[in-house]
């Protein structure tokens, strides 16, 4: 089971804070550092000092880390034109020496679009499908050849399809709860399917849908990596769990029900249930980015039991 650290910087984090978390992620043996792609805080937090851009952040981290994978859960398709996004991600992949992964979603948070003047189209899912085809098509175009795409929402003519990423193929993540269109999209374009903030039972059902869609599309459904994103809150004892839950404004019992919370042994047991459902990778949503002791505990007493 791979454990990855997943951050939500729109809730309030500087680049230096994210750098400290990314370096701890690397030093403590976790597989990857991922971040959300949002420009507006959620809930009652103040979000200070304000948002940081996902791909600018990852570009910086690409030069300041050496081993960990770097990526997004999920880049909002509404934020960037697909041709521009393909250039940005390929460049960051080059800057990292080939350690980047792209999670790409339709975008859903209308308020942040209003706050920063970003168009919020109604037909987001159909746009996402074209975006995935364009981004992956640009990267896959042989050097010296050109790429053309003529869709409903985007039109590319004689694109040189440059620059190329350092990796032969950047892994693409698709995720979500949708019962039909989402599995079909994952089956066609994704290397990894991510089920965010879902129960073991719901995850198992959705993984099954994705595998079936992949088989229908002519792929081996077991080719894909299946993963979950879950909030994490681990403590050596009940008091420490309660303190960490309070720090992120959550209740312990709710966290135990909906995430990975409790003692290290409780969390290991629950991760085991996700593994039985087909998950081989967990994105640990860490909400208190100043609590690096939390990462040390997870590394020493959770990750060590899963490796």
mmCIF file of N, CA and C in Angstrom, residues 201-290:
data_model
loop_
_atom_site.group_PDB
_atom_site.id
_atom_site.type_symbol
_atom_site.label_atom_id
_atom_site.label_comp_id
_atom_site.label_asym_id
_atom_site.label_seq_id
_atom_site.Cartn_x
_atom_site.Cartn_y
_atom_site.Cartn_z
ATOM 1 N N UNK A 201 -17.243 0.302 1.163
ATOM 2 C CA UNK A 201 -18.265 -0.321 0.321
ATOM 3 C C UNK A 201 -18.470 0.455 -0.977
ATOM 4 N N UNK A 202 -18.579 1.784 -0.874
ATOM 5 C CA UNK A 202 -18.763 2.592 -2.076
ATOM 6 C C UNK A 202 -17.534 2.527 -2.980
ATOM 7 N N UNK A 203 -16.363 2.469 -2.365
ATOM 8 C CA UNK A 203 -15.134 2.367 -3.153
ATOM 9 C C UNK A 203 -15.102 1.062 -3.935
ATOM 10 N N UNK A 204 -15.440 -0.019 -3.273
ATOM 11 C CA UNK A 204 -15.414 -1.326 -3.937
ATOM 12 C C UNK A 204 -16.375 -1.353 -5.121
ATOM 13 N N UNK A 205 -17.567 -0.763 -4.940
ATOM 14 C CA UNK A 205 -18.538 -0.718 -6.051
ATOM 15 C C UNK A 205 -18.007 0.106 -7.218
ATOM 16 N N UNK A 206 -17.435 1.266 -6.895
ATOM 17 C CA UNK A 206 -16.952 2.130 -7.970
ATOM 18 C C UNK A 206 -15.735 1.532 -8.666
ATOM 19 N N UNK A 207 -14.849 0.906 -7.921
ATOM 20 C CA UNK A 207 -13.715 0.232 -8.559
ATOM 21 C C UNK A 207 -14.216 -0.842 -9.531
ATOM 22 N N UNK A 208 -15.261 -1.540 -9.136
ATOM 23 C CA UNK A 208 -15.830 -2.555 -10.013
ATOM 24 C C UNK A 208 -16.386 -1.957 -11.291
ATOM 25 N N UNK A 209 -17.041 -0.800 -11.170
ATOM 26 C CA UNK A 209 -17.571 -0.132 -12.363
ATOM 27 C C UNK A 209 -16.443 0.280 -13.305
ATOM 28 N N UNK A 210 -15.357 0.792 -12.729
ATOM 29 C CA UNK A 210 -14.238 1.222 -13.562
ATOM 30 C C UNK A 210 -13.598 0.033 -14.252
ATOM 31 N N UNK A 211 -13.400 -1.059 -13.531
ATOM 32 C CA UNK A 211 -12.833 -2.259 -14.154
ATOM 33 C C UNK A 211 -13.715 -2.756 -15.293
ATOM 34 N N UNK A 212 -15.031 -2.743 -15.071
ATOM 35 C CA UNK A 212 -15.949 -3.194 -16.119
ATOM 36 C C UNK A 212 -15.894 -2.273 -17.329
ATOM 37 N N UNK A 213 -15.822 -0.953 -17.082
ATOM 38 C CA UNK A 213 -15.730 0.000 -18.193
ATOM 39 C C UNK A 213 -14.435 -0.181 -18.958
ATOM 40 N N UNK A 214 -13.353 -0.468 -18.240
ATOM 41 C CA UNK A 214 -12.075 -0.698 -18.909
ATOM 42 C C UNK A 214 -12.140 -1.937 -19.797
ATOM 43 N N UNK A 215 -12.719 -3.010 -19.274
ATOM 44 C CA UNK A 215 -12.850 -4.232 -20.074
ATOM 45 C C UNK A 215 -13.695 -3.971 -21.323
ATOM 46 N N UNK A 216 -14.753 -3.203 -21.155
ATOM 47 C CA UNK A 216 -15.615 -2.870 -22.289
ATOM 48 C C UNK A 216 -14.872 -2.052 -23.328
ATOM 49 N N UNK A 217 -13.920 -1.229 -22.849
ATOM 50 C CA UNK A 217 -13.129 -0.402 -23.762
ATOM 51 C C UNK A 217 -11.935 -1.140 -24.341
ATOM 52 N N UNK A 218 -11.792 -2.408 -23.991
ATOM 53 C CA UNK A 218 -10.704 -3.203 -24.540
ATOM 54 C C UNK A 218 -9.422 -3.167 -23.739
ATOM 55 N N UNK A 219 -9.501 -2.663 -22.497
ATOM 56 C CA UNK A 219 -8.340 -2.639 -21.612
ATOM 57 C C UNK A 219 -8.484 -3.708 -20.547
ATOM 58 N N UNK A 220 -7.377 -4.131 -20.004
ATOM 59 C CA UNK A 220 -7.391 -4.973 -18.817
ATOM 60 C C UNK A 220 -7.715 -4.076 -17.632
ATOM 61 N N UNK A 221 -8.835 -4.327 -16.969
ATOM 62 C CA UNK A 221 -9.245 -3.483 -15.857
ATOM 63 C C UNK A 221 -8.263 -3.457 -14.718
ATOM 64 N N UNK A 222 -7.375 -4.455 -14.658
ATOM 65 C CA UNK A 222 -6.383 -4.507 -13.599
ATOM 66 C C UNK A 222 -5.136 -3.698 -13.950
ATOM 67 N N UNK A 223 -5.089 -3.127 -15.161
ATOM 68 C CA UNK A 223 -3.980 -2.242 -15.531
ATOM 69 C C UNK A 223 -3.992 -0.969 -14.714
ATOM 70 N N UNK A 224 -5.176 -0.503 -14.355
ATOM 71 C CA UNK A 224 -5.286 0.756 -13.640
ATOM 72 C C UNK A 224 -4.889 0.586 -12.183
ATOM 73 N N UNK A 225 -4.336 1.654 -11.600
ATOM 74 C CA UNK A 225 -4.140 1.724 -10.164
ATOM 75 C C UNK A 225 -5.419 2.272 -9.552
ATOM 76 N N UNK A 226 -5.871 1.678 -8.447
ATOM 77 C CA UNK A 226 -7.075 2.131 -7.754
ATOM 78 C C UNK A 226 -6.670 2.715 -6.410
ATOM 79 N N UNK A 227 -7.175 3.915 -6.121
ATOM 80 C CA UNK A 227 -6.728 4.620 -4.920
ATOM 81 C C UNK A 227 -7.892 5.310 -4.226
ATOM 82 N N UNK A 228 -7.624 5.728 -2.991
ATOM 83 C CA UNK A 228 -8.588 6.504 -2.206
ATOM 84 C C UNK A 228 -7.921 7.753 -1.667
ATOM 85 N N UNK A 229 -8.716 8.794 -1.448
ATOM 86 C CA UNK A 229 -8.286 9.967 -0.695
ATOM 87 C C UNK A 229 -9.135 10.030 0.563
ATOM 88 N N UNK A 230 -8.461 10.130 1.729
ATOM 89 C CA UNK A 230 -9.162 10.095 3.008
ATOM 90 C C UNK A 230 -8.475 11.029 3.993
ATOM 91 N N UNK A 231 -9.268 11.750 4.763
ATOM 92 C CA UNK A 231 -8.717 12.597 5.810
ATOM 93 C C UNK A 231 -8.044 11.720 6.849
ATOM 94 N N UNK A 232 -6.934 12.211 7.417
ATOM 95 C CA UNK A 232 -6.182 11.421 8.384
ATOM 96 C C UNK A 232 -6.046 12.191 9.697
ATOM 97 N N UNK A 233 -6.166 11.450 10.798
ATOM 98 C CA UNK A 233 -6.029 12.042 12.138
ATOM 99 C C UNK A 233 -5.601 10.925 13.085
ATOM 100 N N UNK A 234 -4.293 10.813 13.310
ATOM 101 C CA UNK A 234 -3.737 9.708 14.085
ATOM 102 C C UNK A 234 -3.126 10.252 15.370
ATOM 103 N N UNK A 235 -3.284 9.503 16.456
ATOM 104 C CA UNK A 235 -2.674 9.880 17.727
ATOM 105 C C UNK A 235 -2.191 8.669 18.482
ATOM 106 N N UNK A 236 -1.213 8.889 19.345
ATOM 107 C CA UNK A 236 -0.686 7.795 20.166
ATOM 108 C C UNK A 236 -1.700 7.342 21.210
ATOM 109 N N UNK A 237 -2.580 8.265 21.616
ATOM 110 C CA UNK A 237 -3.629 7.934 22.579
ATOM 111 C C UNK A 237 -4.859 8.764 22.250
ATOM 112 N N UNK A 238 -5.940 8.553 23.008
ATOM 113 C CA UNK A 238 -7.203 9.244 22.729
ATOM 114 C C UNK A 238 -7.062 10.757 22.826
ATOM 115 N N UNK A 239 -6.267 11.216 23.777
ATOM 116 C CA UNK A 239 -6.102 12.661 23.961
ATOM 117 C C UNK A 239 -5.430 13.301 22.751
ATOM 118 N N UNK A 240 -4.446 12.611 22.209
ATOM 119 C CA UNK A 240 -3.748 13.166 21.053
ATOM 120 C C UNK A 240 -4.652 13.153 19.816
ATOM 121 N N UNK A 241 -5.437 12.113 19.656
ATOM 122 C CA UNK A 241 -6.403 12.087 18.550
ATOM 123 C C UNK A 241 -7.388 13.240 18.693
ATOM 124 N N UNK A 242 -7.906 13.442 19.900
ATOM 125 C CA UNK A 242 -8.877 14.518 20.136
ATOM 126 C C UNK A 242 -8.262 15.883 19.875
ATOM 127 N N UNK A 243 -6.999 16.060 20.277
ATOM 128 C CA UNK A 243 -6.329 17.346 20.040
ATOM 129 C C UNK A 243 -6.177 17.607 18.551
ATOM 130 N N UNK A 244 -5.796 16.595 17.811
ATOM 131 C CA UNK A 244 -5.615 16.798 16.372
ATOM 132 C C UNK A 244 -6.953 17.010 15.667
ATOM 133 N N UNK A 245 -7.989 16.327 16.122
ATOM 134 C CA UNK A 245 -9.312 16.540 15.533
ATOM 135 C C UNK A 245 -9.789 17.968 15.789
ATOM 136 N N UNK A 246 -9.600 18.443 17.010
ATOM 137 C CA UNK A 246 -10.028 19.808 17.352
ATOM 138 C C UNK A 246 -9.266 20.841 16.523
ATOM 139 N N UNK A 247 -7.995 20.565 16.243
ATOM 140 C CA UNK A 247 -7.180 21.516 15.491
ATOM 141 C C UNK A 247 -7.692 21.719 14.073
ATOM 142 N N UNK A 248 -8.403 20.734 13.546
ATOM 143 C CA UNK A 248 -8.936 20.875 12.182
ATOM 144 C C UNK A 248 -10.459 21.059 12.187
ATOM 145 N N UNK A 249 -11.021 21.291 13.391
ATOM 146 C CA UNK A 249 -12.446 21.574 13.494
ATOM 147 C C UNK A 249 -13.352 20.401 13.218
ATOM 148 N N UNK A 250 -12.910 19.188 13.567
ATOM 149 C CA UNK A 250 -13.699 17.988 13.304
ATOM 150 C C UNK A 250 -13.911 17.216 14.601
ATOM 151 N N UNK A 251 -14.903 16.318 14.592
ATOM 152 C CA UNK A 251 -15.180 15.458 15.725
ATOM 153 C C UNK A 251 -14.525 14.092 15.508
ATOM 154 N N UNK A 252 -14.021 13.512 16.588
ATOM 155 C CA UNK A 252 -13.292 12.258 16.477
ATOM 156 C C UNK A 252 -14.150 11.155 15.863
ATOM 157 N N UNK A 253 -15.360 10.998 16.354
ATOM 158 C CA UNK A 253 -16.198 9.905 15.852
ATOM 159 C C UNK A 253 -16.533 10.081 14.383
ATOM 160 N N UNK A 254 -16.754 11.322 13.967
ATOM 161 C CA UNK A 254 -17.023 11.586 12.546
ATOM 162 C C UNK A 254 -15.806 11.245 11.706
ATOM 163 N N UNK A 255 -14.615 11.591 12.208
ATOM 164 C CA UNK A 255 -13.393 11.273 11.474
ATOM 165 C C UNK A 255 -13.170 9.764 11.383
ATOM 166 N N UNK A 256 -13.484 9.053 12.456
ATOM 167 C CA UNK A 256 -13.335 7.603 12.424
ATOM 168 C C UNK A 256 -14.305 6.968 11.426
ATOM 169 N N UNK A 257 -15.491 7.561 11.314
ATOM 170 C CA UNK A 257 -16.482 7.034 10.381
ATOM 171 C C UNK A 257 -16.101 7.329 8.938
ATOM 172 N N UNK A 258 -15.657 8.552 8.674
ATOM 173 C CA UNK A 258 -15.473 9.005 7.301
ATOM 174 C C UNK A 258 -14.027 9.065 6.830
ATOM 175 N N UNK A 259 -13.085 8.792 7.725
ATOM 176 C CA UNK A 259 -11.687 8.901 7.339
ATOM 177 C C UNK A 259 -10.835 7.857 8.008
ATOM 178 N N UNK A 260 -9.574 8.203 8.193
ATOM 179 C CA UNK A 260 -8.608 7.346 8.872
ATOM 180 C C UNK A 260 -8.217 8.031 10.166
ATOM 181 N N UNK A 261 -8.829 7.636 11.253
ATOM 182 C CA UNK A 261 -8.628 8.322 12.523
ATOM 183 C C UNK A 261 -8.536 7.320 13.657
ATOM 184 N N UNK A 262 -7.790 7.714 14.688
ATOM 185 C CA UNK A 262 -7.637 6.877 15.865
ATOM 186 C C UNK A 262 -6.187 6.539 16.111
ATOM 187 N N UNK A 263 -5.972 5.425 16.769
ATOM 188 C CA UNK A 263 -4.616 4.962 17.044
ATOM 189 C C UNK A 263 -3.981 4.422 15.774
ATOM 190 N N UNK A 264 -2.644 4.286 15.747
ATOM 191 C CA UNK A 264 -2.011 3.695 14.569
ATOM 192 C C UNK A 264 -2.586 2.331 14.197
ATOM 193 N N UNK A 265 -2.867 1.506 15.182
ATOM 194 C CA UNK A 265 -3.401 0.178 14.863
ATOM 195 C C UNK A 265 -4.799 0.269 14.261
ATOM 196 N N UNK A 266 -5.631 1.198 14.752
ATOM 197 C CA UNK A 266 -6.964 1.391 14.171
ATOM 198 C C UNK A 266 -6.858 1.812 12.708
ATOM 199 N N UNK A 267 -5.939 2.731 12.434
ATOM 200 C CA UNK A 267 -5.782 3.241 11.072
ATOM 201 C C UNK A 267 -5.230 2.152 10.151
ATOM 202 N N UNK A 268 -4.270 1.376 10.633
ATOM 203 C CA UNK A 268 -3.741 0.272 9.828
ATOM 204 C C UNK A 268 -4.853 -0.718 9.491
ATOM 205 N N UNK A 269 -5.681 -1.035 10.476
ATOM 206 C CA UNK A 269 -6.780 -1.977 10.232
ATOM 207 C C UNK A 269 -7.741 -1.447 9.176
ATOM 208 N N UNK A 270 -8.062 -0.145 9.244
ATOM 209 C CA UNK A 270 -9.007 0.399 8.274
ATOM 210 C C UNK A 270 -8.390 0.470 6.880
ATOM 211 N N UNK A 271 -7.115 0.816 6.809
ATOM 212 C CA UNK A 271 -6.445 0.807 5.511
ATOM 213 C C UNK A 271 -6.492 -0.606 4.919
ATOM 214 N N UNK A 272 -6.369 -1.602 5.769
ATOM 215 C CA UNK A 272 -6.465 -2.980 5.303
ATOM 216 C C UNK A 272 -7.804 -3.284 4.664
ATOM 217 N N UNK A 273 -8.873 -2.685 5.187
ATOM 218 C CA UNK A 273 -10.191 -2.894 4.598
ATOM 219 C C UNK A 273 -10.264 -2.266 3.209
ATOM 220 N N UNK A 274 -9.645 -1.091 3.025
ATOM 221 C CA UNK A 274 -9.609 -0.486 1.691
ATOM 222 C C UNK A 274 -8.772 -1.330 0.735
ATOM 223 N N UNK A 275 -7.695 -1.912 1.249
ATOM 224 C CA UNK A 275 -6.878 -2.782 0.409
ATOM 225 C C UNK A 275 -7.692 -3.987 -0.066
ATOM 226 N N UNK A 276 -8.491 -4.551 0.828
ATOM 227 C CA UNK A 276 -9.333 -5.688 0.446
ATOM 228 C C UNK A 276 -10.362 -5.294 -0.609
ATOM 229 N N UNK A 277 -10.767 -4.017 -0.617
ATOM 230 C CA UNK A 277 -11.730 -3.532 -1.608
ATOM 231 C C UNK A 277 -11.080 -3.237 -2.957
ATOM 232 N N UNK A 278 -9.746 -3.307 -3.014
ATOM 233 C CA UNK A 278 -9.055 -3.110 -4.284
ATOM 234 C C UNK A 278 -8.136 -1.917 -4.347
ATOM 235 N N UNK A 279 -8.051 -1.135 -3.265
ATOM 236 C CA UNK A 279 -7.197 0.048 -3.268
ATOM 237 C C UNK A 279 -5.752 -0.338 -2.992
ATOM 238 N N UNK A 280 -4.827 0.259 -3.741
ATOM 239 C CA UNK A 280 -3.408 0.010 -3.500
ATOM 240 C C UNK A 280 -2.654 1.285 -3.166
ATOM 241 N N UNK A 281 -3.391 2.391 -3.025
ATOM 242 C CA UNK A 281 -2.746 3.679 -2.750
ATOM 243 C C UNK A 281 -3.726 4.552 -1.971
ATOM 244 N N UNK A 282 -3.227 5.191 -0.914
ATOM 245 C CA UNK A 282 -4.061 6.093 -0.117
ATOM 246 C C UNK A 282 -3.436 7.477 -0.105
ATOM 247 N N UNK A 283 -4.235 8.473 -0.443
ATOM 248 C CA UNK A 283 -3.833 9.871 -0.316
ATOM 249 C C UNK A 283 -4.335 10.356 1.040
ATOM 250 N N UNK A 284 -3.405 10.629 1.950
ATOM 251 C CA UNK A 284 -3.744 11.045 3.304
ATOM 252 C C UNK A 284 -3.960 12.550 3.309
ATOM 253 N N UNK A 285 -5.209 12.969 3.456
ATOM 254 C CA UNK A 285 -5.519 14.400 3.482
ATOM 255 C C UNK A 285 -5.100 14.964 4.833
ATOM 256 N N UNK A 286 -4.008 15.725 4.814
ATOM 257 C CA UNK A 286 -3.456 16.337 6.018
ATOM 258 C C UNK A 286 -3.918 17.787 6.055
ATOM 259 N N UNK A 287 -4.698 18.140 7.065
ATOM 260 C CA UNK A 287 -5.300 19.469 7.100
ATOM 261 C C UNK A 287 -4.554 20.454 8.005
ATOM 262 N N UNK A 288 -3.805 19.961 8.988
ATOM 263 C CA UNK A 288 -2.986 20.839 9.822
ATOM 264 C C UNK A 288 -1.552 20.731 9.321
ATOM 265 N N UNK A 289 -1.162 21.674 8.483
ATOM 266 C CA UNK A 289 0.134 21.577 7.816
ATOM 267 C C UNK A 289 1.294 22.007 8.700
ATOM 268 N N UNK A 290 0.998 22.538 9.866
ATOM 269 C CA UNK A 290 2.068 22.906 10.805
ATOM 270 C C UNK A 290 2.437 21.759 11.736
#
